Amino acid sequence: MSGVPPPPSAIMNGTNGMHHKMMMHMTFFWGKDALILFSGWPGTSSGMYVIALVFIFVLAVLVEWLSHCRFIKPGSNDVAAGLIQTLIHAIRVGLAYMVMLAVMSFNGGVFIVAVAGHLVGFLIFGSRVFKDTELPPYRKTSDLPPMSC
């Protein structure tokens, strides 16, 4: 059975119990009819697809912002600073996983806006373009360690 495609996944409609067959893509495709993060979202509407793309873009920018911002003041209580650092890390990882899961929809538009969001986020928060002064090499630019996916 090597030439048989995988069966379409059945999605249960909560209103009348009917099944809708949706193909899950295993390669990149272009189009607005994609399932991104949640069942039935964004649907078949072009407007909802654009909103989904903006949402993924903003999530990617937020991941970069959390990766490069300093929230903890020097000299703060170690326990409180550690708890804040842990909470920020958990939020950053959760948002990064959401971006990853969105890209796993294999929609070309979602992939492009995810990369563009990380690009813009790094440009604004991580690169030297918007920094006022040159930091000495020993000074940390973020409270969190770098992401490793």
PDB file of C-alpha atoms in Angstrom, residues 38-141:
ATOM      1  CA  PHE A  38      -7.292  25.759  15.983  1.00  0.00           C
ATOM      2  CA  SER A  39      -9.875  23.565  14.285  1.00  0.00           C
ATOM      3  CA  GLY A  40     -11.825  25.596  11.736  1.00  0.00           C
ATOM      4  CA  TRP A  41      -9.640  28.698  12.054  1.00  0.00           C
ATOM      5  CA  PRO A  42      -9.299  30.834   9.972  1.00  0.00           C
ATOM      6  CA  GLY A  43     -11.882  29.057   7.805  1.00  0.00           C
ATOM      7  CA  THR A  44     -12.367  29.931   4.143  1.00  0.00           C
ATOM      8  CA  SER A  45     -12.689  33.706   4.496  1.00  0.00           C
ATOM      9  CA  SER A  46      -9.869  35.821   3.054  1.00  0.00           C
ATOM     10  CA  GLY A  47     -10.315  38.387   5.829  1.00  0.00           C
ATOM     11  CA  MET A  48      -9.903  35.773   8.548  1.00  0.00           C
ATOM     12  CA  TYR A  49      -6.817  34.413   6.773  1.00  0.00           C
ATOM     13  CA  VAL A  50      -5.268  37.895   6.825  1.00  0.00           C
ATOM     14  CA  ILE A  51      -6.106  38.223  10.542  1.00  0.00           C
ATOM     15  CA  ALA A  52      -4.444  34.835  11.162  1.00  0.00           C
ATOM     16  CA  LEU A  53      -1.317  36.000   9.310  1.00  0.00           C
ATOM     17  CA  VAL A  54      -1.191  39.224  11.351  1.00  0.00           C
ATOM     18  CA  PHE A  55      -1.635  37.176  14.541  1.00  0.00           C
ATOM     19  CA  ILE A  56       1.293  34.874  13.666  1.00  0.00           C
ATOM     20  CA  PHE A  57       3.440  37.895  12.737  1.00  0.00           C
ATOM     21  CA  VAL A  58       2.712  39.556  16.103  1.00  0.00           C
ATOM     22  CA  LEU A  59       3.455  36.314  17.984  1.00  0.00           C
ATOM     23  CA  ALA A  60       6.865  36.069  16.280  1.00  0.00           C
ATOM     24  CA  VAL A  61       7.660  39.719  17.107  1.00  0.00           C
ATOM     25  CA  LEU A  62       6.655  39.093  20.751  1.00  0.00           C
ATOM     26  CA  VAL A  63       9.003  36.098  20.940  1.00  0.00           C
ATOM     27  CA  GLU A  64      11.885  38.309  19.800  1.00  0.00           C
ATOM     28  CA  TRP A  65      10.879  41.098  22.194  1.00  0.00           C
ATOM     29  CA  LEU A  66      10.831  38.697  25.145  1.00  0.00           C
ATOM     30  CA  SER A  67      14.183  37.290  24.013  1.00  0.00           C
ATOM     31  CA  HIS A  68      15.931  40.674  24.015  1.00  0.00           C
ATOM     32  CA  CYS A  69      14.328  42.791  26.756  1.00  0.00           C
ATOM     33  CA  ARG A  70      15.588  43.440  30.255  1.00  0.00           C
ATOM     34  CA  PHE A  71      12.849  43.202  32.866  1.00  0.00           C
ATOM     35  CA  ILE A  72      14.939  42.677  35.991  1.00  0.00           C
ATOM     36  CA  LYS A  73      16.794  45.585  37.560  1.00  0.00           C
ATOM     37  CA  PRO A  74      20.352  44.972  38.752  1.00  0.00           C
ATOM     38  CA  GLY A  75      20.471  44.397  42.498  1.00  0.00           C
ATOM     39  CA  SER A  76      16.910  43.025  42.780  1.00  0.00           C
ATOM     40  CA  ASN A  77      15.950  40.226  45.141  1.00  0.00           C
ATOM     41  CA  ASP A  78      17.348  36.974  43.693  1.00  0.00           C
ATOM     42  CA  VAL A  79      14.238  34.898  44.447  1.00  0.00           C
ATOM     43  CA  ALA A  80      11.804  37.429  42.971  1.00  0.00           C
ATOM     44  CA  ALA A  81      14.089  38.010  39.983  1.00  0.00           C
ATOM     45  CA  GLY A  82      14.381  34.256  39.430  1.00  0.00           C
ATOM     46  CA  LEU A  83      10.607  33.801  39.536  1.00  0.00           C
ATOM     47  CA  ILE A  84      10.055  36.665  37.081  1.00  0.00           C
ATOM     48  CA  GLN A  85      12.772  35.303  34.815  1.00  0.00           C
ATOM     49  CA  THR A  86      11.166  31.839  34.907  1.00  0.00           C
ATOM     50  CA  LEU A  87       7.708  33.229  34.124  1.00  0.00           C
ATOM     51  CA  ILE A  88       9.028  35.268  31.186  1.00  0.00           C
ATOM     52  CA  HIS A  89      10.903  32.219  29.896  1.00  0.00           C
ATOM     53  CA  ALA A  90       7.730  30.095  30.069  1.00  0.00           C
ATOM     54  CA  ILE A  91       5.739  32.737  28.171  1.00  0.00           C
ATOM     55  CA  ARG A  92       8.471  33.049  25.532  1.00  0.00           C
ATOM     56  CA  VAL A  93       8.667  29.286  25.016  1.00  0.00           C
ATOM     57  CA  GLY A  94       4.868  28.999  24.834  1.00  0.00           C
ATOM     58  CA  LEU A  95       4.650  31.734  22.198  1.00  0.00           C
ATOM     59  CA  ALA A  96       7.536  30.190  20.244  1.00  0.00           C
ATOM     60  CA  TYR A  97       5.744  26.827  20.239  1.00  0.00           C
ATOM     61  CA  MET A  98       2.568  28.517  18.980  1.00  0.00           C
ATOM     62  CA  VAL A  99       4.529  30.019  16.076  1.00  0.00           C
ATOM     63  CA  MET A 100       6.081  26.606  15.393  1.00  0.00           C
ATOM     64  CA  LEU A 101       2.686  24.891  15.400  1.00  0.00           C
ATOM     65  CA  ALA A 102       1.299  27.537  13.042  1.00  0.00           C
ATOM     66  CA  VAL A 103       4.188  26.932  10.628  1.00  0.00           C
ATOM     67  CA  MET A 104       3.387  23.215  10.818  1.00  0.00           C
ATOM     68  CA  SER A 105       0.167  23.998   8.935  1.00  0.00           C
ATOM     69  CA  PHE A 106       2.534  23.966   5.903  1.00  0.00           C
ATOM     70  CA  ASN A 107       0.907  27.106   4.533  1.00  0.00           C
ATOM     71  CA  GLY A 108       3.445  29.210   2.626  1.00  0.00           C
ATOM     72  CA  GLY A 109       1.932  32.490   3.802  1.00  0.00           C
ATOM     73  CA  VAL A 110       2.137  31.453   7.449  1.00  0.00           C
ATOM     74  CA  PHE A 111       5.786  30.449   7.017  1.00  0.00           C
ATOM     75  CA  ILE A 112       6.651  33.786   5.390  1.00  0.00           C
ATOM     76  CA  VAL A 113       4.938  35.924   8.062  1.00  0.00           C
ATOM     77  CA  ALA A 114       6.509  33.869  10.881  1.00  0.00           C
ATOM     78  CA  VAL A 115       9.998  34.443   9.460  1.00  0.00           C
ATOM     79  CA  ALA A 116       9.156  38.104   8.756  1.00  0.00           C
ATOM     80  CA  GLY A 117       7.930  38.549  12.343  1.00  0.00           C
ATOM     81  CA  HIS A 118      11.160  37.135  13.741  1.00  0.00           C
ATOM     82  CA  LEU A 119      13.123  39.312  11.303  1.00  0.00           C
ATOM     83  CA  VAL A 120      11.318  42.524  12.292  1.00  0.00           C
ATOM     84  CA  GLY A 121      11.432  41.626  15.984  1.00  0.00           C
ATOM     85  CA  PHE A 122      15.163  40.995  15.888  1.00  0.00           C
ATOM     86  CA  LEU A 123      15.763  44.140  13.834  1.00  0.00           C
ATOM     87  CA  ILE A 124      13.914  46.276  16.387  1.00  0.00           C
ATOM     88  CA  PHE A 125      14.899  44.577  19.654  1.00  0.00           C
ATOM     89  CA  GLY A 126      18.074  42.591  18.997  1.00  0.00           C
ATOM     90  CA  SER A 127      20.168  44.366  16.396  1.00  0.00           C
ATOM     91  CA  ARG A 128      22.265  47.502  16.739  1.00  0.00           C
ATOM     92  CA  VAL A 129      19.967  49.525  14.482  1.00  0.00           C
ATOM     93  CA  PHE A 130      17.784  50.908  17.287  1.00  0.00           C
ATOM     94  CA  LYS A 131      20.288  50.776  20.154  1.00  0.00           C
ATOM     95  CA  ASP A 132      21.462  54.136  21.522  1.00  0.00           C
ATOM     96  CA  THR A 133      24.883  53.110  22.756  1.00  0.00           C
ATOM     97  CA  GLU A 134      27.429  50.405  22.172  1.00  0.00           C
ATOM     98  CA  LEU A 135      27.269  47.851  24.990  1.00  0.00           C
ATOM     99  CA  PRO A 136      30.470  46.516  26.511  1.00  0.00           C
ATOM    100  CA  PRO A 137      31.007  42.825  25.650  1.00  0.00           C
ATOM    101  CA  TYR A 138      30.562  41.690  29.264  1.00  0.00           C
ATOM    102  CA  ARG A 139      27.096  43.255  29.681  1.00  0.00           C
ATOM    103  CA  LYS A 140      24.072  41.042  29.077  1.00  0.00           C
ATOM    104  CA  THR A 141      21.466  42.341  26.652  1.00  0.00           C
TER     105      THR A 141
END
